[in-house]
XYZ file of C-alpha atoms in Angstrom:
698
model
C 0.000 0.000 0.000
C 1.421 3.405 -1.019
C 2.208 5.807 1.850
C -0.235 8.643 2.446
C 0.644 12.301 2.064
C 2.106 14.067 5.070
C -0.423 15.880 7.298
C -0.273 19.700 7.276
C -1.537 22.053 9.974
C -3.895 24.830 8.787
C -2.584 28.349 9.397
C -5.898 29.507 10.806
C -5.744 26.790 13.497
C -2.252 27.932 14.529
C -3.353 31.555 14.769
C -6.267 30.449 16.961
C -3.872 28.802 19.440
C -4.147 25.106 18.541
C -0.361 24.644 18.677
C 2.004 25.667 21.468
C 5.164 27.629 20.839
C 8.227 25.438 20.572
C 6.451 22.572 18.764
C 7.526 21.332 15.323
C 4.804 21.515 12.683
C 4.299 20.943 8.921
C 2.737 23.578 6.660
C 2.014 24.184 2.983
C 1.171 27.519 1.358
C 1.349 29.960 -1.563
C 4.261 32.446 -1.468
C 3.188 36.119 -1.409
C 6.374 37.783 -0.116
C 10.079 36.964 0.091
C 12.779 38.912 1.923
C 16.272 38.418 0.540
C 18.961 37.008 2.878
C 20.636 39.564 5.136
C 23.540 38.990 7.554
C 22.863 38.474 11.251
C 25.087 39.093 14.279
C 26.253 35.488 13.929
C 27.563 33.517 10.961
C 24.161 32.704 9.454
C 22.058 34.833 7.142
C 18.343 35.402 7.565
C 15.575 35.392 4.968
C 11.777 35.368 5.284
C 8.986 33.743 3.300
C 5.401 34.860 3.859
C 2.589 32.605 2.619
C -1.091 31.675 3.078
C -3.131 28.489 2.673
C -6.740 27.440 2.059
C -7.779 28.219 5.655
C -6.739 31.879 5.302
C -7.306 32.538 1.594
C -10.446 34.627 2.245
C -8.913 36.842 4.957
C -6.268 39.199 3.607
C -5.096 40.034 7.141
C -4.044 36.444 7.865
C -0.812 34.895 6.651
C 2.267 33.223 8.110
C 6.017 33.796 8.004
C 8.966 31.455 8.281
C 12.361 32.830 9.306
C 15.131 30.871 7.600
C 18.614 30.920 9.163
C 21.211 29.389 6.881
C 24.314 30.075 4.872
C 23.692 32.232 1.765
C 24.253 29.291 -0.594
C 21.698 27.163 1.297
C 18.819 29.636 0.990
C 15.700 28.891 -1.116
C 14.760 31.343 -3.851
C 10.968 31.401 -4.376
C 8.907 33.817 -6.484
C 5.324 34.941 -6.079
C 2.762 32.182 -6.480
C 5.198 29.331 -5.821
C 4.186 26.579 -3.412
C 6.323 26.194 -0.276
C 6.236 22.967 1.760
C 7.711 22.980 5.289
C 8.502 20.025 7.539
C 9.520 20.268 11.203
C 9.453 24.059 11.406
C 9.546 25.414 14.974
C 6.669 27.609 16.135
C 7.797 30.740 17.994
C 6.560 34.086 19.258
C 8.840 36.855 18.049
C 8.095 40.552 18.486
C 4.619 39.645 19.771
C 3.786 37.756 16.563
C 3.519 34.036 15.871
C 5.955 32.825 13.224
C 8.102 29.860 12.238
C 11.836 29.371 12.572
C 14.096 26.800 10.928
C 16.288 24.349 12.810
C 18.607 21.504 11.797
C 15.584 19.226 11.195
C 13.596 21.691 9.070
C 13.083 20.916 5.361
C 12.030 23.687 2.961
C 10.707 22.568 -0.465
C 9.803 25.134 -3.141
C 7.696 24.189 -6.194
C 7.688 26.552 -9.208
C 4.093 27.572 -9.916
C 4.563 27.622 -13.689
C 5.565 23.924 -13.733
C 2.981 22.439 -11.390
C 0.706 20.134 -13.465
C -2.968 19.571 -13.001
C -3.954 16.603 -10.840
C -3.842 13.671 -10.821
C -0.273 14.229 -12.045
C 2.329 14.809 -9.377
C 4.552 17.906 -9.052
C 7.925 16.113 -9.137
C 9.180 18.164 -12.065
C 8.177 21.450 -10.442
C 10.439 20.921 -7.405
C 13.356 23.348 -7.370
C 16.876 22.067 -6.810
C 17.508 21.196 -3.190
C 20.116 23.359 -1.491
C 20.231 21.247 1.678
C 20.094 17.526 2.255
C 16.509 16.825 3.400
C 15.646 15.023 6.601
C 12.491 13.624 5.027
C 12.168 12.362 1.458
C 8.958 13.320 -0.376
C 6.670 10.538 -1.570
C 4.420 10.314 -4.624
C 1.474 11.093 -2.394
C 3.211 14.314 -1.306
C 3.808 15.400 -4.892
C 0.154 14.639 -5.786
C -0.991 16.668 -2.771
C 1.014 19.696 -3.995
C -0.741 19.569 -7.384
C -4.170 19.284 -5.757
C -3.401 22.098 -3.311
C -2.268 24.464 -6.057
C -5.344 23.755 -8.194
C -7.885 24.283 -5.396
C -6.505 27.372 -3.649
C -7.745 30.882 -4.498
C -4.872 32.864 -6.020
C -6.463 36.325 -5.815
C -4.090 37.305 -2.959
C -0.949 36.574 -4.973
C 0.718 39.910 -5.876
C 1.855 40.787 -9.376
C 5.411 40.058 -10.422
C 6.223 43.794 -10.389
C 4.958 44.245 -6.821
C 6.803 41.154 -5.648
C 10.073 42.291 -7.243
C 9.723 45.791 -5.780
C 9.411 44.480 -2.228
C 12.234 41.987 -2.810
C 14.611 44.700 -3.978
C 13.529 46.954 -1.154
C 14.376 44.235 1.380
C 17.965 44.187 0.096
C 18.333 47.939 0.554
C 18.832 47.800 4.289
C 18.420 51.204 5.844
C 19.509 51.504 9.451
C 16.641 53.221 11.225
C 17.872 52.641 14.748
C 18.368 55.893 16.582
C 18.957 57.204 20.051
C 16.171 59.429 21.317
C 18.531 62.408 21.340
C 18.865 62.097 17.543
C 15.201 61.716 16.506
C 13.660 64.412 14.341
C 10.163 65.480 13.347
C 8.489 63.648 10.437
C 10.998 60.803 10.630
C 10.581 57.120 11.465
C 12.979 55.456 13.888
C 13.669 52.209 15.692
C 14.429 52.783 19.375
C 15.363 50.759 22.441
C 14.148 52.351 25.658
C 12.744 51.742 29.114
C 9.141 52.395 30.090
C 9.495 54.987 32.854
C 5.851 55.513 33.747
C 2.935 53.145 34.172
C 1.235 52.762 30.746
C -2.134 54.501 30.469
C -4.773 52.250 28.877
C -7.298 54.172 26.774
C -9.025 51.077 25.417
C -8.114 51.246 21.741
C -4.684 52.757 22.420
C -1.976 53.131 25.062
C 0.060 56.112 26.165
C 3.628 55.372 27.240
C 6.550 57.408 28.527
C 9.899 55.953 27.455
C 13.539 56.937 27.951
C 16.938 55.727 26.769
C 18.604 58.247 29.127
C 19.718 60.635 26.416
C 18.482 64.240 26.256
C 16.669 66.050 23.471
C 16.060 69.790 23.493
C 12.466 69.362 22.238
C 11.360 66.818 24.818
C 9.073 67.624 27.746
C 11.037 68.927 30.721
C 10.554 67.292 34.122
C 12.044 69.273 36.987
C 14.020 67.431 39.622
C 12.245 69.167 42.471
C 9.504 71.776 42.604
C 6.794 72.970 44.926
C 4.343 73.737 42.141
C 1.478 71.226 41.778
C 0.680 69.887 38.341
C -2.485 68.080 37.303
C -1.573 67.409 33.662
C 0.437 64.145 33.701
C 0.159 63.550 29.966
C 1.249 66.991 28.790
C -1.943 68.188 27.130
C -1.588 71.780 28.255
C 0.874 74.365 27.076
C 4.216 74.769 28.728
C 7.025 72.292 29.196
C 8.681 73.208 32.483
C 5.915 72.454 34.980
C 6.725 69.933 37.676
C 4.694 66.728 38.015
C 4.714 65.579 41.667
C 3.868 61.981 40.643
C 6.707 61.719 38.153
C 9.255 59.042 39.078
C 11.136 58.869 35.777
C 14.363 60.623 34.849
C 14.389 64.371 35.298
C 15.260 66.832 32.574
C 14.435 66.341 28.890
C 15.123 62.614 28.802
C 11.625 61.140 28.286
C 9.386 60.851 25.221
C 5.636 60.328 25.258
C 4.363 57.872 22.647
C 0.860 56.747 21.679
C 0.339 53.167 20.473
C -2.728 52.049 18.510
C -3.859 48.524 17.644
C -2.464 45.908 17.237
C 0.372 47.312 19.345
C -2.006 48.216 22.202
C -3.087 44.584 22.521
C 0.569 43.489 22.552
C 1.301 45.903 25.420
C -1.642 44.507 27.348
C -0.888 40.826 26.650
C 2.855 41.068 27.323
C 2.212 43.055 30.529
C 4.573 45.839 29.539
C 4.855 48.090 32.569
C 7.152 50.586 34.248
C 10.700 49.241 34.214
C 10.200 47.141 31.063
C 12.786 47.488 28.299
C 11.179 47.519 24.863
C 12.249 47.535 21.226
C 9.994 49.804 19.156
C 10.237 49.787 15.365
C 8.885 52.223 12.842
C 8.080 54.865 15.475
C 6.849 58.076 13.870
C 8.136 61.312 15.432
C 5.938 64.425 15.213
C 5.135 67.544 17.202
C 2.642 66.940 20.002
C -0.635 68.672 20.757
C 1.031 71.609 22.424
C 3.300 72.152 19.372
C 6.202 72.583 21.791
C 7.390 69.032 22.397
C 8.080 66.028 20.201
C 5.985 62.892 20.631
C 6.018 59.390 19.161
C 3.223 57.593 17.320
C 3.030 53.854 16.657
C 0.287 53.110 14.143
C -1.035 50.078 12.257
C 0.974 48.779 9.301
C -1.288 49.136 6.254
C 0.441 46.340 4.325
C 0.530 43.913 7.286
C -2.265 44.983 9.679
C -1.436 42.301 12.266
C 2.262 43.065 12.471
C 3.368 44.268 15.924
C 6.227 46.746 16.208
C 6.728 46.810 19.989
C 8.408 43.878 21.726
C 9.566 43.207 25.269
C 13.172 42.298 26.035
C 13.804 39.252 28.182
C 15.101 40.651 31.488
C 16.701 37.289 32.367
C 18.778 37.151 29.193
C 22.477 36.691 29.856
C 25.147 39.160 28.796
C 26.466 37.147 25.843
C 23.128 36.941 24.046
C 21.830 40.400 25.024
C 21.533 43.049 22.329
C 24.594 45.343 22.662
C 22.349 48.378 22.149
C 20.330 47.330 25.195
C 23.561 47.037 27.182
C 24.482 50.614 26.274
C 21.050 51.761 27.422
C 21.609 50.042 30.763
C 25.005 51.717 31.132
C 23.501 55.131 30.444
C 20.809 54.445 33.039
C 23.425 53.505 35.612
C 25.381 56.678 34.896
C 22.211 58.749 35.162
C 21.436 57.126 38.518
C 24.801 58.232 39.922
C 24.395 61.805 38.679
C 20.833 62.005 39.996
C 21.894 60.805 43.442
C 24.653 63.402 43.624
C 22.320 66.209 42.619
C 19.600 65.078 45.011
C 22.139 64.932 47.806
C 23.377 68.455 47.101
C 19.789 69.768 47.028
C 18.942 68.135 50.354
C 22.132 69.398 51.980
C 21.388 72.920 50.786
C 17.820 72.654 52.113
C 19.044 71.435 55.514
C 21.583 74.263 55.677
C 18.838 76.794 54.945
C 16.639 75.328 57.682
C 19.502 75.597 60.179
C 20.108 79.250 59.262
C 16.422 80.080 59.659
C 16.301 78.266 62.994
C 19.399 80.150 64.184
C 17.838 83.494 63.268
C 14.646 82.589 65.136
C 16.637 81.546 68.217
C 18.525 84.845 68.243
C 15.249 86.759 68.412
C 13.969 84.751 71.408
C 15.246 84.754 75.009
C 17.548 81.826 75.584
C 16.359 79.053 77.877
C 18.588 77.215 80.308
C 19.535 73.712 79.323
C 18.604 70.577 81.282
C 21.935 70.445 83.125
C 21.522 73.973 84.445
C 17.947 73.265 85.473
C 19.056 70.167 87.410
C 21.685 72.238 89.272
C 19.079 74.837 90.175
C 16.676 72.185 91.421
C 19.362 70.536 93.601
C 20.373 73.904 95.083
C 16.753 74.711 95.932
C 16.285 71.287 97.511
C 19.413 71.665 99.668
C 18.255 75.109 100.827
C 14.884 73.720 101.822
C 16.474 70.783 103.640
C 18.784 73.052 105.694
C 15.737 74.919 107.020
C 13.993 71.726 108.243
C 14.340 70.442 111.903
C 17.475 68.346 112.500
C 15.602 65.393 114.051
C 13.262 65.107 111.072
C 13.774 61.845 109.232
C 13.323 61.545 105.517
C 10.600 59.196 104.538
C 11.409 56.982 101.562
C 9.297 57.628 98.539
C 7.231 54.564 97.794
C 7.923 53.142 94.344
C 4.941 52.389 92.161
C 4.184 48.763 91.636
C 4.929 47.494 88.157
C 2.217 45.115 86.998
C 3.593 41.816 85.799
C 2.446 40.371 82.507
C 0.624 37.063 82.624
C 2.952 34.148 81.964
C 2.349 31.682 79.183
C 2.531 27.994 79.841
C 5.174 26.702 77.471
C 4.324 24.048 74.885
C 0.841 23.815 76.373
C -1.575 21.613 74.447
C -4.287 19.188 75.372
C -1.658 16.437 75.430
C 1.326 18.288 76.882
C 2.237 20.190 80.006
C 5.324 22.207 80.869
C 8.078 19.744 81.799
C 11.806 20.179 82.308
C 13.566 16.848 81.803
C 15.691 15.483 84.591
C 18.747 13.286 84.351
C 16.659 10.143 84.603
C 13.947 10.948 82.059
C 13.428 12.774 78.757
C 9.985 13.846 77.592
C 9.698 14.855 73.927
C 7.280 17.500 72.722
C 4.234 15.956 71.055
C 3.878 19.137 68.968
C 6.851 18.272 66.717
C 6.855 15.212 64.473
C 9.547 13.878 62.145
C 9.652 11.271 59.426
C 11.639 8.043 59.745
C 10.810 7.688 63.429
C 11.973 4.063 63.329
C 15.513 5.092 62.404
C 18.033 4.805 65.249
C 18.861 7.966 67.164
C 22.168 9.753 66.722
C 23.725 12.188 69.142
C 24.808 15.677 68.187
C 28.386 14.624 68.986
C 28.109 11.923 66.326
C 26.929 14.505 63.802
C 29.991 16.633 64.510
C 32.507 13.805 64.272
C 35.004 13.891 61.415
C 34.801 10.938 59.038
C 37.904 9.280 57.623
C 38.636 7.485 54.385
C 40.838 4.422 54.607
C 43.398 4.236 51.807
C 46.959 3.187 51.095
C 49.684 5.744 50.485
C 53.221 4.578 49.723
C 52.313 1.025 50.754
C 51.092 2.232 54.138
C 47.529 2.255 55.457
C 46.403 5.846 55.918
C 43.233 7.529 57.108
C 42.372 10.715 55.245
C 39.940 13.131 56.937
C 36.922 13.981 54.799
C 35.624 17.594 54.768
C 32.062 16.258 54.814
C 29.923 13.241 54.048
C 26.433 12.987 52.603
C 24.511 11.493 55.497
C 21.156 11.756 57.252
C 20.479 11.489 60.980
C 17.652 11.504 63.506
C 18.387 13.247 66.800
C 16.691 14.520 69.952
C 17.417 18.225 70.357
C 16.029 21.506 71.642
C 16.352 24.969 70.092
C 18.891 27.141 71.859
C 19.152 30.081 69.419
C 18.128 31.189 65.940
C 19.226 33.476 63.116
C 18.267 36.077 61.893
C 17.401 37.744 65.187
C 14.022 39.082 63.993
C 11.156 36.921 62.725
C 10.479 39.532 60.039
C 13.764 38.506 58.393
C 12.950 34.785 58.169
C 11.839 35.172 54.530
C 13.503 36.868 51.579
C 12.199 38.046 48.234
C 13.195 36.296 45.018
C 14.049 39.113 42.634
C 14.105 38.899 38.876
C 17.549 39.330 37.424
C 18.532 42.973 37.160
C 19.692 44.221 33.803
C 22.957 45.355 35.400
C 23.818 41.685 35.949
C 24.299 41.295 32.190
C 26.879 44.075 31.966
C 30.484 42.983 31.738
C 31.618 45.905 33.890
C 29.367 45.835 36.989
C 30.032 48.670 39.378
C 29.231 48.805 43.036
C 26.599 51.334 43.856
C 27.381 53.901 46.486
C 25.295 53.560 49.600
C 26.107 57.017 50.941
C 22.827 58.397 49.665
C 20.623 55.551 50.868
C 19.502 57.490 53.924
C 18.293 60.340 51.772
C 14.569 60.130 51.132
C 14.728 61.580 47.649
C 17.597 59.278 46.685
C 15.719 56.298 48.065
C 12.739 57.137 45.884
C 15.070 57.428 42.904
C 16.599 54.025 43.765
C 13.188 52.363 43.594
C 12.700 53.714 40.107
C 16.076 53.085 38.531
C 16.461 49.561 39.911
C 13.030 48.415 38.649
C 13.275 45.161 40.601
C 10.286 42.872 40.454
C 9.563 40.332 43.157
C 8.922 36.877 41.712
C 8.075 35.318 45.065
C 9.162 34.753 48.651
C 11.195 31.961 50.220
C 11.957 30.891 53.773
C 15.561 30.959 54.953
C 16.731 30.830 58.566
C 18.995 28.862 60.894
C 18.487 27.106 64.229
C 21.073 26.335 66.907
C 20.153 22.865 68.150
C 21.404 21.613 71.501
C 21.682 17.949 72.368
C 18.799 16.771 74.571
C 20.448 13.919 76.454
C 18.540 14.117 79.738
C 21.779 14.832 81.631
C 22.450 17.867 83.817
C 25.766 18.742 82.149
C 26.382 22.470 81.896
C 27.917 22.262 78.412
C 26.223 20.256 75.704
C 27.013 19.712 72.048
C 25.327 22.160 69.675
C 25.034 22.393 65.901
C 23.718 25.113 63.590
C 21.273 23.774 60.984
C 19.945 25.573 57.917
C 16.219 25.609 57.196
C 15.638 26.255 53.510
C 12.348 27.034 51.803
C 11.295 23.414 51.258
C 12.197 22.356 54.812
C 10.488 25.424 56.288
C 7.287 24.776 54.349
C 7.255 21.269 55.802
C 8.131 22.510 59.302
C 5.660 25.397 59.476
C 2.993 24.369 56.967
C 3.096 28.001 55.824
C 4.109 29.639 52.562
C 6.654 32.431 52.806
C 5.553 36.022 52.291
C 6.433 39.636 52.952
C 6.840 39.401 56.722
C 7.840 43.043 57.096
C 4.478 44.180 55.756
C 2.192 41.408 57.005
C 1.460 41.377 60.730
C -0.941 38.474 60.254
C 1.728 36.233 58.732
C 4.222 37.184 61.459
C 1.652 36.317 64.121
C 1.048 32.927 62.496
C 4.787 32.308 62.305
C 5.290 33.278 65.967
C 2.424 30.988 67.004
C 3.958 28.053 65.114
C 7.480 28.587 66.415
C 6.208 28.859 70.002
C 5.517 25.123 69.882
C 9.077 24.566 68.631
C 11.170 26.737 70.934
C 8.876 27.875 73.756
C 9.720 31.278 75.228
C 13.087 31.559 73.444
C 11.978 34.519 71.326
C 10.759 36.457 74.371
C 14.093 36.086 76.184
C 16.117 36.865 73.066
C 14.052 39.949 72.242
C 14.552 41.325 75.768
C 18.284 40.717 75.565
C 18.553 42.450 72.186
C 16.570 45.440 73.463
C 18.874 45.816 76.462
C 21.902 45.654 74.192
C 20.430 48.245 71.824
C 19.626 50.624 74.681
C 23.126 50.254 76.158
C 24.701 50.921 72.758
C 22.502 53.975 72.222
C 23.440 55.398 75.611
C 27.113 54.701 74.997
C 27.002 56.578 71.680
C 25.340 59.511 73.393
C 28.028 59.438 76.138
C 25.243 59.184 78.672
C 25.060 57.258 81.943
C 23.558 53.773 82.020
C 19.878 53.416 82.806
C 18.944 54.068 86.464
C 22.548 55.030 87.299
C 21.380 57.131 90.213
C 19.745 54.107 91.869
C 22.430 51.980 93.513
C 20.002 49.255 94.481
C 19.190 48.448 90.843
C 22.753 47.744 89.680
C 22.632 44.067 90.550
C 19.270 43.656 88.879
C 20.641 45.135 85.641
C 23.583 42.746 85.646
C 21.259 39.779 86.097
C 19.032 40.981 83.268
C 21.999 41.337 80.917
C 23.002 37.717 81.473
C 21.546 35.203 78.986
C 18.437 33.491 80.297
C 18.040 29.879 79.148
C 14.732 29.317 77.433
C 12.306 26.763 78.778
C 11.221 24.443 76.013
C 10.708 20.747 75.482
C 13.096 18.695 73.337
C 11.878 17.106 70.136
C 12.983 14.579 67.559
C 14.022 15.858 64.115
C 15.835 14.831 60.924
C 19.177 16.434 60.045
C 21.320 15.949 56.954
C 24.999 16.690 56.425
C 26.361 17.994 53.127
C 29.151 20.148 51.733
C 29.256 23.625 50.189
C 32.041 25.348 48.298
C 33.433 28.542 49.810
C 36.046 31.026 48.642
C 39.490 30.347 50.086
C 42.555 32.552 49.660
C 44.927 30.087 51.340
C 46.005 27.570 48.700
C 46.887 25.018 51.381
C 43.237 24.940 52.501
C 41.720 25.022 48.991
C 40.529 21.402 48.826
C 37.620 22.056 46.417
C 39.528 23.451 43.440
C 41.249 26.700 42.614
C 40.435 29.253 45.313
C 37.685 27.061 46.810
C 37.322 24.898 49.903
C 34.666 22.571 51.219
C 32.643 23.607 54.265
C 30.606 21.088 56.199
C 26.946 22.099 56.501
C 23.883 20.749 58.285
C 20.247 21.208 57.313
C 16.868 20.354 58.796
C 14.435 18.214 56.795
C 11.397 16.001 57.245
C 10.248 17.723 60.442
C 6.826 19.297 61.076
C 5.216 21.304 63.856
C 1.863 19.772 64.730
C -0.466 22.375 66.269
C -3.871 21.209 67.548
C -6.891 23.389 66.860
C -6.759 25.249 70.135
C -5.339 28.497 71.448
C -2.463 28.917 73.869
C -3.589 29.116 77.469
C -2.323 31.777 79.775
C-alpha cells in the first residue's frame, strides 16, 4: 500500500492557538512575499517567506512567516505564487507575533508555480533544486498533494510580479533606522530601544507610554528634579514644558518621550504586561510635534500592508550578557550613569535645604530669650532642695518615697496543648514534645556529637595504610534536640524576596553602587525607580542552633547550627513564605507556630537584644547607664543582661549533612579546586510542627 501524504496544519488553526510555541509543525502555502537574505550578528544569514493556505485565503489580514537561518548558498529562492512545503518548522513568538523558525531538522521545499501540473499528475518536475540535504524524502502522495493544493486554492491574494520584485529589492536595501532618542527628528521614522518609565495609560483602543533611553533632546518635555508647584496634567496636554509633576518618578530633565500606540500594538502591550521598568524595542516609530506644538511625541500606528504586524516587543530581562543586544547594554550603562548623577544632585539639594533650615532656625533663636539647658535646670533644682532641707528640723527623718508597683504580665505555659504540660527533663527521664513530628521515626537515634565527628577514608599511600579526613559526608540522621538560638534575630527577616535578574547583571563591567545616599529620602525614591526590581516570590531561609537533649544535667552540651531552607520550612511550618515586614498576620502565624518549637526563646532573646540596643545607644550619646542614680538596681541590671536559658521541650528531628564550596585565599586549605574549599553544613528536613486546633492558654 502506497504511503499517504504528510499531514499539514492549517494556518488559521495555529493563529487560533491550537499549537504551542516550541512545537515542530508541517505547513504548505502559496508564497506572497520573500525577503532576501541579510547577515545576522552570527555567521548565518536570515531570509523570510510569507505565505497563506486554504484556511486563510479569504482573509487578507491572515498569513504566516517562516524565518530561515542558513548560509547564503543554502537559501531557497521562491517567487510569487510558488508553493512552499515545510517540515519540522519550529513555532515561535517573536516581536509579539507568531511565526516559524528553521532548525537543523527543518526541510524547505519550493515548487515553481509555472511547472505544477494539473492533478492527478504529481509535481515532481516542479520541485526546485535542493540546497540542503533533506531530513524527510517526499513521496508520490506528497507530490500529488502539492498539485491538488495548487489547483484548489484561491490565487487572488498573490501579488503581481512587479509588486513582488519591488518588495524583494527593497528588502535588500537595508536602511539603518535605529536611533537614540537624542537624535530623533520630526516627520521621521525610527527604531528605538528604551525603558518604560511611567505606568502605561490604557485608553481602550490605544496606550500612552513614557519611554527613555537616558539621552536628552532639546524638544522633549522637561521634568524638573524638584519643585513645589502642583501639576495636574500628567500627559502633557496643556501648554508649557517646564511644569513639575509631583507623581513623576522617571528621569528628570528632557530625557523622556511620550508615545501613543494604537492597535495591534495596544493589545501586545496589554498581553505582554509591559509596565514601568520594562525594556522595549519599538520599530517604525513616527516622530511628530505633540498637541502643544512645543514638544516632540512618538506615534506607533497600524501597518497598512501587514495589519497584524506588531512593532513593539519586550526584552527578556533574564537574558544573559552574551546573548543580550549590545544596544540594550548601552542603554543600561547610560541608566546607571544617570542614577549616579541624579543621586549626587539630590544629595546636594537636600544638603542645601538642611543648611537653609539651620540658618532660619538660628535666626529665630537669636530673636527669642535663651532658655537654660537641662543640666543647668538640674543644678538649680538641687540647690533649691538643699536650701529647703537646711531649714527643716534636724531630728526630722526623711521618709522613703514609695515606688509604684509594676504590673507583671501574665505568663504563658510553654508548649501547652491538650496532650502536653510544661516539663523540664531530669537526668533520669526525657519527655519529647508531642507538637513536633519527624519522618523516619523508626531510624536509630544519633547524638549531636556523632553529627559533629570527622569521618575518615581508609586508603593506602606509599604502601602504608592511611586515614584521610573527609571535609564532609552525605549522610542523614535523627536526633533529639532543643532549640537554643536562631538566626536572623528578627522573625520579620525569616523570609527573603526572590528578585528577577537585574539588567545590570548582564553588563560585563558591573560597578558597586554607592550607599552614601541611601539614607536620603529623595535618593531612596530614585533608587526604587532606577532599579526596577520585580519580586517573583518569597522563600523561607533561617537557621536554628540545636542543643543535644540527652537528659543529663551537664552544663555544656554539644550544639550544631542547621539551615532551614524554603522546602524544609514549608514542611516545618505548613506556611508559605511572604512579605513578613508588611504582614502582621503572617508574622503572628509564624510566631504561634514557632512557640511550639522553641517555647519562650523569642521572648528572652528579644529582651536581651533590646537591652543591648539601649546600652549601645546610651554609649554613643556618652550618657550614663539606665537608672545610674539608683544603687540598688545595679545588681538587677547585671542579672538581666546575662543570657536566660529558654524553657522548652526537646523534640525529635531529621538532620542531613552535606558540603558547600566557599572562597578560600589560602592555597593550602583550597581542597575544592582553585580558590575554593569545602565547608561542612547541616540542614533540617522532614520535620513538622503539629499544632492542635486550640489556642495557647495563659
